[in-house]
Structures are given as structure tokens and as C-alpha cells.
């Protein structure tokens, strides 16, 4: 059974849409990630216009982040104060991102920028994760290895506007989380992702937050960033397809349940290693498409 | 089932022929299509239509059928290798170009009539007198690229060359919106003609024109036009209108819907 997606203006088999949601949902449940970095390229691959894929995926991530954050809230793993600062930056950044997106689209370079962003950021994050998980695996075989300091003080801690974040046990400048939030917000708007894969390492390594609160806090701020992108894209470009988002979500909710159960049987560093390989695979695939000569040097796009 | 109904329609049209020929003067051609109100509903996945009709023909006559869609603004881009990766280096904006253009004929157009006759009859992409505006500067024009005003450097509209129309036509054909089928029209007993039109899943909604031209010895004998509309209907029309007319409300709705769906999922699958 095919369904005509009213905003994307293409029809897709309903089984493919729900299957995509389920597959990506399974992986996101398994690895504890949002999955936007997989879903957006897959939607584009299946013929959804890039602008619609990016905006619709933002809409879907609102839902998956809400359901994710509720579990973390129950366990008290959300630093709301830190989340609010990150969110403020994120809303500013994603607003800029939507404007930048429209501009790049108007000059015909949005596909290129989306692809380049994927290659650069997935490449960096994937490589770092792979190295980290391999190190952990090696270290766990050598008992008695010394663990490093939780976080080191550097010039970033000398910035003004210091604030106390009780839940994260931090006393740092508000400028830092604001800037991180803004930077990830821009990427979220352009790449059609929540940005957790950059936000989480940034929270651990740049802000020095305890790992117990990073995922919950990241999800909390992603809700607002992606809600902002959904709203702004709806107003500016009318590219949010909530029929598509709803169907993907339906599949993702079910897939994530199976994924999180499957994830329970694997060790943390093994999961991170596998996630790193998957991130790198997406990076290589998109990178390959950029270097290989296209079948047709010309392409056409119907404008509104 | 549709085929049977169409066949009976053709027969009905054929029965009408003598009276038409007798009273309609120069109008010796009648054409119709199986559905002139195509609805894009939630279950739309492309559709097939039958174009058919009757004419007063002789052996070796030709019939050409043109289905052209709403005038559309297109961006046609050329990519080139820049620093090792393939980048769009040139964009031409085509105004008032048919977003859908399927042409069917009994033989290749070049065998049916001379280019001059075809151009006069406005048949074939080459006869459309298309125009384009060069938008982004070419990468090797010296201006570089990525400048903030690259999108604003609109020049005057220029007539498209046959080579450019050919490049555009190839891309439009790849996505199913343009087509040229030189064996697309079949004629029976020199009186009935028919062609099958496939509307792809990405068909642009709007007003369509179906034109039938009857050729004999390279000259136009008669022609007829009929209208067809492709429109969103039902739920998909509702969502589209909502998103475009009340876009802020739509955005708020999309967010509220997602928050509710996320909450529902969390409650439904809450671990005990």
C-alpha cells in the first residue's frame, strides 16, 4: 500500500516508511542515540527532497526526545539549569541554521553543505569514538590501569559569567554551554539531526559534566532545538511533513523497544565501538558520493 | 475493467464520427481522455490514463498527442569537480517551462514533418521557445563562488539553445516528467487512435492541456485541444493547504503532535 506524502509530494510504500522508522528506531534504542544522522540520509536516498527530509526529521526527533527524556527525568538524570542554557544557545543557533539553510537552498548549494557537514562531523566523532572504545577494550584487559582525572582546568574555565550547576557539580562560565548549544543548534538545523552525537562528547570533554546526566540533559535541550526548527521550517519553507514524521515515529517507537533490549546484552565499549563503525560507514558512503563522478553532470529541481 | 470501459467509449466515439464529420465543418478530429480530473489522494501512486479519439484519416497519416502540464519554475544545475568533489557550479532558472510534457506520436517527429512545420505547430521541446536566467556565476568566470550575493546576480532572460533544452529534457525524462514516445500512438482502421499516458507519482498538480494534431504528408490537417486537471483531493489536500495557508499554526500543531506522540510512546512502553 502506497501513501502519498502531502508535503514531500511523493508517494512511498507505507511498509518502507514504517520499516525505516523501525530499523533506525532499533539502532537508536540499541545505542541510545537519536538516529537523525541515519534517518535523514536514508530519507534523501529514498527520494524525499533534502529540505523536506531535514525539516521532517526535526519534527520526528521532537517526539523521540520527549519519550527518551521522560525516563531520564524519572531517574533525576536531567540538569535543567544546564539544559536551559544549552537550549537558549540551541534556539539561537538553530534559528540561524534555518536562515542559513534557506539561503544555501536558494543558491543551490544545500545538498553539498548537508553532505559536507555529514562527512566532517560524522568522520571526526566516529573516529574519536572508535579510538576511545578500542582503548577501553584494551585497558579492561590490563587490570590496574590508572584512570585519568575527571576533567582538567584550562583557559575555558577562566571565562566570565560563572554559574553554579548543582546537578552537574560544576561552577563554570555560562558562555561555554551557550556557545556549544548555539554551534550544535546550527548543525541540527542544517543536518536534520538532534545533535546528540556532538552534544554528548562536548558535555563530557569540554564542560566536564558527569556522564550520568549528559544523555538526559542533551535530550532535554534537543526537544526545544528541534521544536524550534520544526516551527521555523513550517513558517519559512513549508517543508515539515507530519504525515511522514508520524509514520516514521510509529515504526521508531516499536523498533527502539527491541533495540534497547538487544543493547542490554552488550557491553558499553562494545556498543560504542559498533556505533562508531556505523557512524564511519555513513560518513564514508556520503563522502564517496561527493568524490565519484555523478552519472549526469546536470540536475533539475522544480521550484515553487 | 477500465480498459473495457474505454473500449466501449472509443466505439461510442466512433459511432459519433459520421455526425461530427457531417456537421462540424473543418473540425474532423475528436479526442477525449479516460479521466480529465485526476485526483491526488493519500493513496495516489501514479496513474495511467487513456487518450483516445477519432479522426478522418488515410493510410500513412500521423497523429501526434501532446500532454503539457502547468508552467513551472525550474532550477537546472551543472556540477563540476572543485577541489576533488563534485559541486554545482552553474545554475540556470527556467521560467514558464512545462512541469510535465509528454509527447506521443505514430512515428519519430522528424519523420512526420519538417522542423519548420513542427515549430509552427509547437510540437516537441525544441519548439517551446524556452527562456532561462543565469543565476549563479560559473566557477571559472573569475568571480569565485560562495559569495553572499551569488544568488542575486540575475541577468536578463536568454533563449535556451537546443543543447540546453536537450540537457534539461534528459533530466526531466529521468524523473518521469518529460517523455517522448515515437511509437506511443496507435491507429486503427484510419479512424481511431489511442495512447496510454502514465502520470508519475511526482506529477505536478495544476491545469493540463491535451493537444491532438493530425498530420498528412508532413502538413497539419486538423488539431484539437482538451483540458485536464490534476489536483490534490481529500486528506492530502487538507494537509497541504493547512501547511501553506496557516503555516505558523501548522508548525505549532506539528510540534504539539510530536510531543504528544512522544509522551504516548513513553507511557505505552514504560518499563515496570
Coordinates of C-alpha atoms in Angstrom, one line a residue:
Chain A
X1 CA 0.0 0.0 0.0
X2 CA 1.4 3.3 -1.0
X3 CA 0.9 6.6 0.7
X4 CA 1.2 10.0 -0.9
X5 CA 3.1 12.3 1.4
X6 CA 1.3 15.6 1.1
X7 CA 4.3 17.9 1.8
X8 CA 7.1 15.8 0.3
X9 CA 4.8 15.4 -2.8
X10 CA 6.0 11.9 -3.5
X11 CA 4.4 8.6 -2.7
X12 CA 6.2 5.9 -0.7
X13 CA 5.3 2.4 0.2
X14 CA 3.9 2.5 3.8
X15 CA 5.9 -0.6 4.7
X16 CA 9.2 1.1 3.6
X17 CA 8.3 4.2 5.7
X18 CA 7.4 2.2 8.9
X19 CA 10.3 -0.2 8.2
X20 CA 12.8 2.8 8.0
X21 CA 11.4 4.1 11.3
X22 CA 11.6 0.6 12.9
X23 CA 15.2 0.0 11.6
X24 CA 16.6 3.3 12.7
X25 CA 14.5 3.1 15.9
X26 CA 16.1 -0.3 16.7
X27 CA 19.6 1.1 16.2
X28 CA 18.8 4.2 18.3
X29 CA 17.4 2.0 21.1
X30 CA 20.5 -0.2 20.9
X31 CA 23.0 2.6 21.0
X32 CA 21.0 5.2 22.9
X33 CA 21.2 7.8 20.1
X34 CA 18.6 9.8 18.3
X35 CA 19.3 8.3 14.9
X36 CA 18.7 11.5 12.9
X37 CA 22.2 11.1 11.3
X38 CA 20.9 7.8 9.8
X39 CA 17.4 8.8 9.1
X40 CA 18.0 12.0 7.2
X41 CA 20.4 10.5 4.6
X42 CA 18.1 7.4 4.3
X43 CA 15.1 9.6 3.5
X44 CA 17.1 11.5 0.9
X45 CA 18.2 8.2 -0.5
X46 CA 14.6 7.1 -0.8
X47 CA 13.6 10.2 -2.9
X48 CA 12.4 12.6 -0.2
X49 CA 13.6 16.1 -1.2
X50 CA 16.5 17.1 1.1
X51 CA 14.7 20.1 2.5
X52 CA 11.7 18.0 3.5
X53 CA 13.9 15.2 4.9
X54 CA 15.8 17.7 7.2
X55 CA 12.7 19.5 8.4
X56 CA 10.6 16.4 8.9
X57 CA 13.3 14.6 10.8
X58 CA 13.5 17.6 13.2
X59 CA 9.8 17.0 13.8
X60 CA 10.3 13.3 14.5
X61 CA 13.2 13.9 16.8
X62 CA 10.9 16.2 19.0
X63 CA 8.8 13.1 19.7
X64 CA 11.7 10.6 20.2
X65 CA 13.5 13.1 22.5
X66 CA 10.3 13.6 24.6
X67 CA 9.8 9.9 25.1
X68 CA 13.5 9.5 25.9
X69 CA 13.8 12.4 28.3
X70 CA 10.8 11.2 30.4
X71 CA 12.8 8.1 31.5
X72 CA 15.8 10.2 32.4
X73 CA 13.7 12.6 34.3
X74 CA 12.2 9.9 36.5
X75 CA 15.8 8.9 37.4
X76 CA 16.7 12.5 38.1
X77 CA 19.3 12.5 35.3
X78 CA 18.5 15.9 33.8
X79 CA 20.4 19.0 34.8
X80 CA 17.6 21.5 34.0
X81 CA 19.7 24.6 34.6
X82 CA 22.5 23.4 32.3
X83 CA 19.8 22.3 29.9
X84 CA 18.2 25.7 29.9
X85 CA 21.5 27.4 29.0
X86 CA 22.3 24.9 26.3
X87 CA 18.7 25.3 25.0
X88 CA 19.0 29.1 24.9
X89 CA 22.1 28.7 22.7
X90 CA 20.5 26.0 20.7
X91 CA 17.4 28.1 19.9
X92 CA 19.6 30.9 18.7
X93 CA 21.9 28.6 16.8
X94 CA 19.1 26.6 15.1
X95 CA 17.3 29.9 14.1
X96 CA 20.5 31.0 12.4
X97 CA 20.7 27.5 10.9
X98 CA 17.3 27.7 9.4
X99 CA 18.1 31.1 7.8
X100 CA 21.4 29.7 6.5
X101 CA 19.6 26.6 5.2
X102 CA 17.1 28.8 3.2
X103 CA 20.0 30.8 1.8
X104 CA 22.0 27.8 0.8
X105 CA 18.9 26.2 -0.8
X106 CA 18.3 29.4 -2.8
X107 CA 21.8 29.3 -4.3
X108 CA 21.6 25.5 -4.9
X109 CA 24.3 24.5 -2.5
X110 CA 22.3 23.0 0.3
X111 CA 22.9 19.4 -0.8
X112 CA 26.6 20.0 -0.8
X113 CA 26.6 21.6 2.6
X114 CA 24.5 18.9 4.1
X115 CA 26.8 16.2 2.7
X116 CA 30.0 18.0 3.7
X117 CA 28.6 18.5 7.3
X118 CA 27.9 14.8 7.5
X119 CA 31.3 13.8 6.2
X120 CA 33.2 16.2 8.5
X121 CA 31.3 15.7 11.7
X122 CA 30.5 12.0 11.5
X123 CA 34.1 11.5 10.5
X124 CA 35.5 13.3 13.5
X125 CA 33.0 11.9 16.0
X126 CA 33.2 8.3 14.6
X127 CA 37.0 8.3 14.6
X128 CA 37.1 9.6 18.2
X129 CA 34.5 7.1 19.4
X130 CA 36.3 4.2 17.7
X131 CA 39.6 5.1 19.3
X132 CA 38.0 5.6 22.7
X133 CA 36.2 2.3 22.7
X134 CA 39.2 0.4 21.4
X135 CA 41.3 1.9 24.2
X136 CA 38.7 1.0 26.8
X137 CA 38.6 -2.6 25.5
X138 CA 42.4 -2.8 25.6
X139 CA 42.5 -1.3 29.1
X140 CA 39.9 -3.6 30.5
X141 CA 42.2 -6.5 29.7
X142 CA 45.0 -4.9 31.7
X143 CA 44.0 -4.7 35.3
X144 CA 45.4 -2.0 37.5
X145 CA 45.4 0.6 34.8
X146 CA 45.0 4.1 36.2
X147 CA 42.0 6.2 35.3
X148 CA 42.8 9.8 34.3
X149 CA 41.4 12.9 36.0
X150 CA 37.7 13.5 35.6
X151 CA 38.3 16.9 34.0
X152 CA 41.2 19.3 33.7
X153 CA 41.1 23.0 34.2
X154 CA 42.1 25.1 31.2
X155 CA 41.6 28.6 29.8
X156 CA 37.9 27.8 29.2
X157 CA 37.3 27.9 32.9
X158 CA 38.6 31.4 33.1
X159 CA 35.7 33.0 31.2
X160 CA 33.4 35.4 32.9
X161 CA 29.6 34.9 33.8
X162 CA 30.3 32.0 36.0
X163 CA 27.3 29.9 37.1
X164 CA 26.8 27.1 39.5
X165 CA 25.3 23.9 38.1
X166 CA 24.4 21.8 41.2
X167 CA 23.2 18.7 39.4
X168 CA 26.4 18.6 37.3
X169 CA 28.6 19.6 40.2
X170 CA 30.1 22.4 38.1
X171 CA 31.0 26.1 38.5
X172 CA 31.7 27.3 35.0
X173 CA 31.1 30.2 32.7
X174 CA 27.7 30.3 31.1
X175 CA 29.3 31.4 27.8
X176 CA 30.7 27.9 27.2
X177 CA 27.4 25.9 27.3
X178 CA 25.7 28.8 25.4
X179 CA 28.3 28.6 22.6
X180 CA 28.2 24.8 22.4
X181 CA 24.4 25.0 22.3
X182 CA 24.5 27.5 19.5
X183 CA 27.0 25.6 17.5
X184 CA 25.1 22.3 17.7
X185 CA 21.9 24.2 17.0
X186 CA 23.2 25.4 13.7
X187 CA 24.3 21.9 12.7
X188 CA 21.0 20.4 13.9
X189 CA 19.1 22.8 11.6
X190 CA 21.3 22.1 8.6
X191 CA 21.9 18.3 9.0
X192 CA 18.4 17.3 10.2
X193 CA 19.7 15.8 13.4
X194 CA 19.2 16.4 17.1
X195 CA 22.9 16.8 17.5
X196 CA 23.3 14.5 20.5
X197 CA 26.3 12.8 18.9
X198 CA 28.2 16.1 19.1
X199 CA 26.5 17.5 22.2
X200 CA 27.2 14.4 24.4
X201 CA 31.0 14.4 23.8
X202 CA 31.1 18.2 24.1
X203 CA 29.3 18.0 27.5
X204 CA 31.7 15.4 28.8
X205 CA 35.0 16.6 27.4
X206 CA 34.5 20.4 27.1
X207 CA 32.1 21.1 30.0
X208 CA 33.3 18.2 32.2
X209 CA 29.8 17.1 33.1
X210 CA 29.3 13.8 34.9
X211 CA 28.3 11.1 32.4
X212 CA 25.2 10.2 34.4
X213 CA 23.4 13.5 33.4
X214 CA 24.7 14.1 29.9
X215 CA 22.2 12.0 27.9
X216 CA 19.1 13.2 29.8
X217 CA 20.3 16.8 29.6
X218 CA 21.1 16.5 26.0
X219 CA 17.7 15.0 25.1
X220 CA 16.0 17.8 27.2
X221 CA 17.6 20.5 25.1
X222 CA 17.2 18.7 21.8
X223 CA 13.4 18.8 22.3
X224 CA 13.5 22.6 22.2
X225 CA 16.0 22.9 19.4
X226 CA 14.1 20.5 17.1
X227 CA 10.8 22.1 18.1
X228 CA 12.2 25.4 17.1
X229 CA 13.5 24.0 13.8
X230 CA 10.1 22.4 13.1
X231 CA 8.3 25.7 13.8
X232 CA 10.6 27.9 11.8
X233 CA 10.8 25.5 8.8
X234 CA 7.0 25.2 8.8
X235 CA 6.7 29.0 8.7
X236 CA 9.6 29.7 6.2
X237 CA 9.7 26.8 3.8
X238 CA 6.6 24.6 4.5
X239 CA 8.8 21.5 4.4
X240 CA 7.6 19.7 7.5
X241 CA 5.6 16.6 6.5
X242 CA 3.9 15.5 9.7
X243 CA 2.3 12.5 7.9
X244 CA 5.8 11.2 7.2
X245 CA 7.1 12.2 10.7
X246 CA 4.1 10.3 12.3
X247 CA 4.7 7.1 10.3
X248 CA 8.4 7.1 10.9
X249 CA 7.7 7.7 14.6
X250 CA 5.3 4.8 14.7
X251 CA 8.0 2.5 13.4
X252 CA 10.7 4.0 15.6
X253 CA 8.8 3.6 18.8
X254 CA 8.5 -0.1 18.3
X255 CA 12.0 -0.5 16.9
X256 CA 13.5 1.3 19.9
X257 CA 12.0 -1.1 22.4
X258 CA 13.6 -4.1 20.7
X259 CA 16.8 -2.1 20.3
X260 CA 17.1 -1.2 23.9
X261 CA 16.5 -4.9 24.9
X262 CA 19.2 -6.1 22.5
X263 CA 21.5 -3.4 23.8
X264 CA 21.3 -4.8 27.3
X265 CA 23.3 -7.9 26.3
X266 CA 26.3 -5.9 25.0
X267 CA 29.0 -4.1 27.0
X268 CA 29.2 -0.3 26.9
X269 CA 32.5 -0.1 25.0
X270 CA 31.4 -2.8 22.5
X271 CA 28.2 -0.8 21.8
X272 CA 30.3 2.4 21.3
X273 CA 32.7 0.6 19.0
X274 CA 29.8 -0.7 16.9
X275 CA 28.2 2.8 16.9
X276 CA 31.5 4.3 15.8
X277 CA 31.7 1.8 12.9
X278 CA 28.2 2.7 11.8
X279 CA 28.8 6.4 12.0
X280 CA 32.0 6.0 10.0
X281 CA 30.1 3.9 7.4
X282 CA 27.6 6.7 6.8
X283 CA 30.5 9.2 6.6
X284 CA 32.3 7.1 4.0
X285 CA 29.2 6.5 1.9
X286 CA 28.3 10.2 1.7
X287 CA 32.0 11.1 1.2
X288 CA 32.2 8.6 -1.7
X289 CA 29.1 10.1 -3.3
X290 CA 30.9 13.5 -3.2
X291 CA 34.1 12.3 -4.9
X292 CA 32.7 10.0 -7.5
X293 CA 31.6 11.5 -10.8
X294 CA 27.8 11.8 -11.0
X295 CA 26.0 9.8 -13.7
X296 CA 24.7 13.1 -15.1
X297 CA 26.5 16.3 -14.6
X298 CA 23.2 18.2 -14.9
X299 CA 20.4 18.0 -12.4
X300 CA 17.0 19.6 -12.2
X301 CA 14.8 20.9 -9.3
X302 CA 11.2 22.1 -9.6
X303 CA 10.9 25.4 -7.7
X304 CA 7.7 26.6 -6.1
Chain B
X1 CA -12.1 -3.3 -16.3
X2 CA -11.1 0.3 -17.1
X3 CA -9.8 -1.0 -20.4
X4 CA -13.2 -2.4 -21.3
X5 CA -15.0 0.8 -20.4
X6 CA -12.5 2.7 -22.5
X7 CA -13.0 0.4 -25.5
X8 CA -16.7 1.0 -25.3
X9 CA -16.0 4.7 -25.1
X10 CA -13.9 4.5 -28.2
X11 CA -16.7 2.6 -30.0
X12 CA -19.1 5.3 -28.9
X13 CA -16.8 8.0 -30.2
X14 CA -16.5 6.1 -33.5
X15 CA -20.3 6.0 -33.8
X16 CA -20.4 9.7 -33.3
X17 CA -18.0 10.2 -36.1
X18 CA -20.3 10.4 -39.1
X19 CA -22.5 13.1 -37.4
X20 CA -19.4 15.1 -36.5
X21 CA -17.9 14.9 -39.9
X22 CA -21.2 15.9 -41.4
X23 CA -21.9 18.9 -39.2
X24 CA -18.6 20.2 -37.7
X25 CA -17.1 21.6 -40.8
X26 CA -13.3 21.7 -40.6
X27 CA -13.4 20.0 -37.1
X28 CA -12.7 16.5 -38.3
X29 CA -10.9 15.4 -35.1
X30 CA -12.4 14.4 -31.8
X31 CA -10.4 13.4 -28.8
X32 CA -11.0 12.6 -25.2
X33 CA -9.3 11.0 -22.2
X34 CA -10.4 8.4 -19.7
X35 CA -10.2 10.8 -16.8
X36 CA -9.9 14.6 -17.1
X37 CA -10.0 15.2 -13.3
X38 CA -7.0 13.3 -11.8
X39 CA -7.1 13.4 -8.0
X40 CA -4.0 13.1 -5.9
X41 CA -5.3 11.4 -2.8
X42 CA -3.5 9.8 0.1
X43 CA -3.3 6.5 -1.9
X44 CA -2.0 8.1 -5.1
X45 CA 1.0 6.3 -6.6
X46 CA 1.0 7.4 -10.2
X47 CA -1.8 6.6 -12.6
X48 CA -2.5 5.5 -16.2
X49 CA -4.9 7.4 -18.5
X50 CA -6.1 6.5 -21.9
X51 CA -6.1 9.2 -24.5
X52 CA -8.3 8.3 -27.4
X53 CA -10.4 9.7 -30.2
X54 CA -11.4 9.5 -33.8
X55 CA -10.3 11.3 -36.9
X56 CA -10.8 11.2 -40.6
X57 CA -7.6 9.5 -41.7
X58 CA -6.0 7.8 -44.7
X59 CA -3.1 5.4 -44.9
X60 CA 0.2 6.8 -43.8
X61 CA -1.4 9.6 -41.8
X62 CA 0.1 10.6 -38.5
X63 CA -1.3 11.6 -35.2
X64 CA 0.7 13.5 -32.5
X65 CA -0.5 13.8 -29.0
X66 CA 0.9 16.3 -26.5
X67 CA 0.1 16.5 -22.8
X68 CA 1.6 19.6 -21.2
X69 CA 1.5 20.5 -17.6
X70 CA 1.5 23.7 -15.6
X71 CA 4.1 26.3 -16.3
X72 CA 6.8 25.7 -13.7
X73 CA 9.9 27.4 -12.4
X74 CA 12.9 25.1 -12.6
X75 CA 16.5 25.2 -11.4
X76 CA 18.8 23.5 -13.8
X77 CA 22.3 22.9 -12.4
X78 CA 25.6 21.8 -13.8
X79 CA 28.2 20.2 -11.5
X80 CA 31.9 20.2 -11.9
X81 CA 34.9 18.9 -9.9
X82 CA 36.1 21.6 -7.5
X83 CA 38.9 20.6 -5.1
X84 CA 38.2 16.9 -5.6
X85 CA 34.5 16.9 -5.0
X86 CA 31.5 17.4 -7.3
X87 CA 29.9 20.8 -6.8
X88 CA 27.1 22.7 -8.5
X89 CA 28.9 25.4 -10.4
X90 CA 26.2 26.8 -12.6
X91 CA 22.5 27.3 -12.1
X92 CA 20.0 28.4 -14.7
X93 CA 16.5 29.3 -13.7
X94 CA 13.9 28.4 -16.3
X95 CA 10.6 30.3 -16.1
X96 CA 7.3 29.1 -17.5
X97 CA 8.7 25.7 -18.5
X98 CA 6.1 22.9 -18.6
X99 CA 6.5 20.9 -15.5
X100 CA 5.1 18.0 -17.4
X101 CA 5.5 17.4 -21.2
X102 CA 4.7 14.0 -22.7
X103 CA 4.6 13.8 -26.5
X104 CA 3.3 10.7 -28.3
X105 CA 3.3 10.1 -32.0
X106 CA 2.9 7.3 -34.6
X107 CA 6.5 7.8 -35.9
X108 CA 9.5 9.8 -34.8
X109 CA 8.6 13.5 -35.1
X110 CA 11.4 14.2 -37.5
X111 CA 9.9 11.7 -40.0
X112 CA 6.4 13.2 -39.6
X113 CA 7.1 16.8 -40.6
X114 CA 9.9 19.3 -41.2
X115 CA 11.3 21.2 -38.2
X116 CA 9.7 24.4 -39.5
X117 CA 6.2 22.7 -39.5
X118 CA 6.8 21.2 -36.1
X119 CA 7.9 24.6 -34.7
X120 CA 4.9 26.3 -36.1
X121 CA 2.6 23.6 -34.7
X122 CA 4.5 24.0 -31.4
X123 CA 5.4 20.3 -31.2
X124 CA 8.4 19.0 -29.3
X125 CA 10.6 20.5 -26.6
X126 CA 12.7 22.3 -29.2
X127 CA 9.6 24.2 -30.4
X128 CA 8.7 25.6 -26.9
X129 CA 10.8 28.7 -27.2
X130 CA 12.0 28.3 -23.6
X131 CA 13.9 31.0 -21.8
X132 CA 16.3 30.9 -18.8
X133 CA 18.0 33.3 -16.5
X134 CA 21.6 32.5 -15.4
X135 CA 21.7 32.8 -11.7
X136 CA 24.9 31.7 -10.1
X137 CA 28.1 32.6 -11.9
X138 CA 30.2 29.9 -13.4
X139 CA 33.1 28.9 -11.2
X140 CA 35.7 29.9 -13.7
X141 CA 34.2 33.3 -14.6
X142 CA 36.7 34.8 -12.1
X143 CA 34.1 35.9 -9.5
X144 CA 34.8 32.8 -7.5
X145 CA 31.9 31.2 -5.7
X146 CA 30.2 31.2 -2.3
X147 CA 29.9 35.0 -2.4
X148 CA 26.9 36.2 -0.4
X149 CA 25.4 37.9 -3.4
X150 CA 25.8 34.9 -5.7
X151 CA 22.1 34.2 -5.6
X152 CA 21.2 37.8 -6.5
X153 CA 23.2 38.1 -9.7
X154 CA 20.3 37.7 -12.1
X155 CA 20.9 38.6 -15.6
X156 CA 18.4 39.1 -18.5
X157 CA 16.4 36.2 -19.8
X158 CA 18.0 34.4 -22.7
X159 CA 16.6 32.0 -25.2
X160 CA 17.6 28.4 -24.5
X161 CA 19.7 26.7 -27.1
X162 CA 18.7 23.2 -28.4
X163 CA 21.7 21.7 -26.5
X164 CA 20.4 23.2 -23.2
X165 CA 16.9 22.0 -23.8
X166 CA 18.3 18.6 -24.6
X167 CA 20.2 18.6 -21.2
X168 CA 17.1 19.8 -19.3
X169 CA 14.9 17.3 -21.2
X170 CA 17.2 14.4 -20.2
X171 CA 16.9 15.3 -16.6
X172 CA 13.1 15.8 -16.8
X173 CA 12.8 12.5 -18.5
X174 CA 14.8 10.8 -15.8
X175 CA 12.3 11.9 -13.2
X176 CA 9.4 10.9 -15.4
X177 CA 8.0 14.4 -16.1
X178 CA 9.0 14.7 -19.7
X179 CA 8.7 11.9 -22.3
X180 CA 8.9 11.5 -26.0
X181 CA 7.4 8.3 -27.4
X182 CA 7.6 7.9 -31.1
X183 CA 5.5 4.7 -31.1
X184 CA 3.1 5.9 -28.4
X185 CA 0.1 6.4 -30.7
X186 CA -1.6 3.5 -32.3
X187 CA -4.1 3.9 -35.2
X188 CA -6.9 1.5 -36.1
X189 CA -8.7 1.5 -39.4
X190 CA -7.6 5.0 -40.1
X191 CA -10.3 6.4 -37.8
X192 CA -9.4 5.5 -34.2
X193 CA -6.3 6.5 -32.3
X194 CA -5.2 5.8 -28.8
X195 CA -2.3 6.4 -26.5
X196 CA -1.5 5.4 -22.9
X197 CA -0.4 8.3 -20.7
X198 CA 1.4 7.5 -17.5
X199 CA 1.2 10.2 -14.8
X200 CA 4.1 9.5 -12.4
X201 CA 3.9 9.7 -8.6
X202 CA 5.6 13.1 -8.6
X203 CA 3.2 14.6 -11.1
X204 CA 2.9 18.4 -10.5
X205 CA -0.7 19.4 -9.7
X206 CA -2.3 22.1 -12.0
X207 CA -4.0 22.6 -15.3
X208 CA -3.0 20.4 -18.1
X209 CA -3.6 20.7 -21.8
X210 CA -4.0 17.7 -24.1
X211 CA -3.5 18.5 -27.8
X212 CA -4.0 16.2 -30.7
X213 CA -2.6 17.0 -34.1
X214 CA -3.4 15.2 -37.3
X215 CA -0.7 15.1 -40.0
X216 CA -0.9 14.2 -43.6
X217 CA 2.1 14.3 -46.0
X218 CA 4.0 16.5 -43.5
X219 CA 1.3 19.0 -43.1
X220 CA -1.2 19.7 -40.2
X221 CA -4.7 18.7 -41.3
X222 CA -6.5 19.5 -38.1
X223 CA -6.0 19.7 -34.4
X224 CA -7.9 19.8 -31.2
X225 CA -7.2 20.6 -27.5
X226 CA -8.9 19.4 -24.4
X227 CA -8.3 20.2 -20.8
X228 CA -7.3 18.0 -17.9
X229 CA -6.7 18.9 -14.2
X230 CA -4.5 17.3 -11.7
X231 CA -5.5 18.3 -8.2
X232 CA -4.9 17.2 -4.6
X233 CA -8.0 15.8 -3.0
X234 CA -9.1 14.8 0.4
X235 CA -6.7 14.4 3.3
X236 CA -3.5 15.2 1.3
X237 CA -5.1 18.4 0.0
X238 CA -6.2 19.3 3.5
X239 CA -2.6 18.9 4.9
X240 CA -1.1 20.8 2.0
X241 CA -3.5 23.7 2.4
X242 CA -3.0 23.7 6.2
X243 CA 0.8 23.8 5.8
X244 CA 0.7 26.6 3.2
X245 CA -2.1 28.8 4.4
X246 CA -1.7 28.6 8.1
X247 CA 2.0 27.8 8.3
X248 CA 2.6 29.0 11.8
X249 CA -0.4 27.1 13.1
X250 CA 0.8 24.0 11.2
X251 CA 4.2 24.3 12.8
X252 CA 2.7 24.6 16.3
X253 CA 0.4 21.6 15.5
X254 CA 3.4 19.6 14.3
X255 CA 5.3 20.3 17.5
X256 CA 2.3 19.5 19.8
X257 CA 1.6 16.4 17.8
X258 CA 5.2 15.2 18.2
X259 CA 5.3 16.0 22.0
X260 CA 2.0 14.1 22.5
X261 CA 3.2 11.2 20.4
X262 CA 6.5 11.0 22.3
X263 CA 4.7 11.1 25.6
X264 CA 2.3 8.4 24.5
X265 CA 5.2 6.2 23.4
X266 CA 6.9 6.6 26.7
X267 CA 3.8 5.8 28.7
X268 CA 2.9 2.8 26.5
X269 CA 6.3 1.2 26.8
X270 CA 7.1 2.3 30.3
X271 CA 9.3 -0.4 32.0
X272 CA 7.7 -1.9 35.1

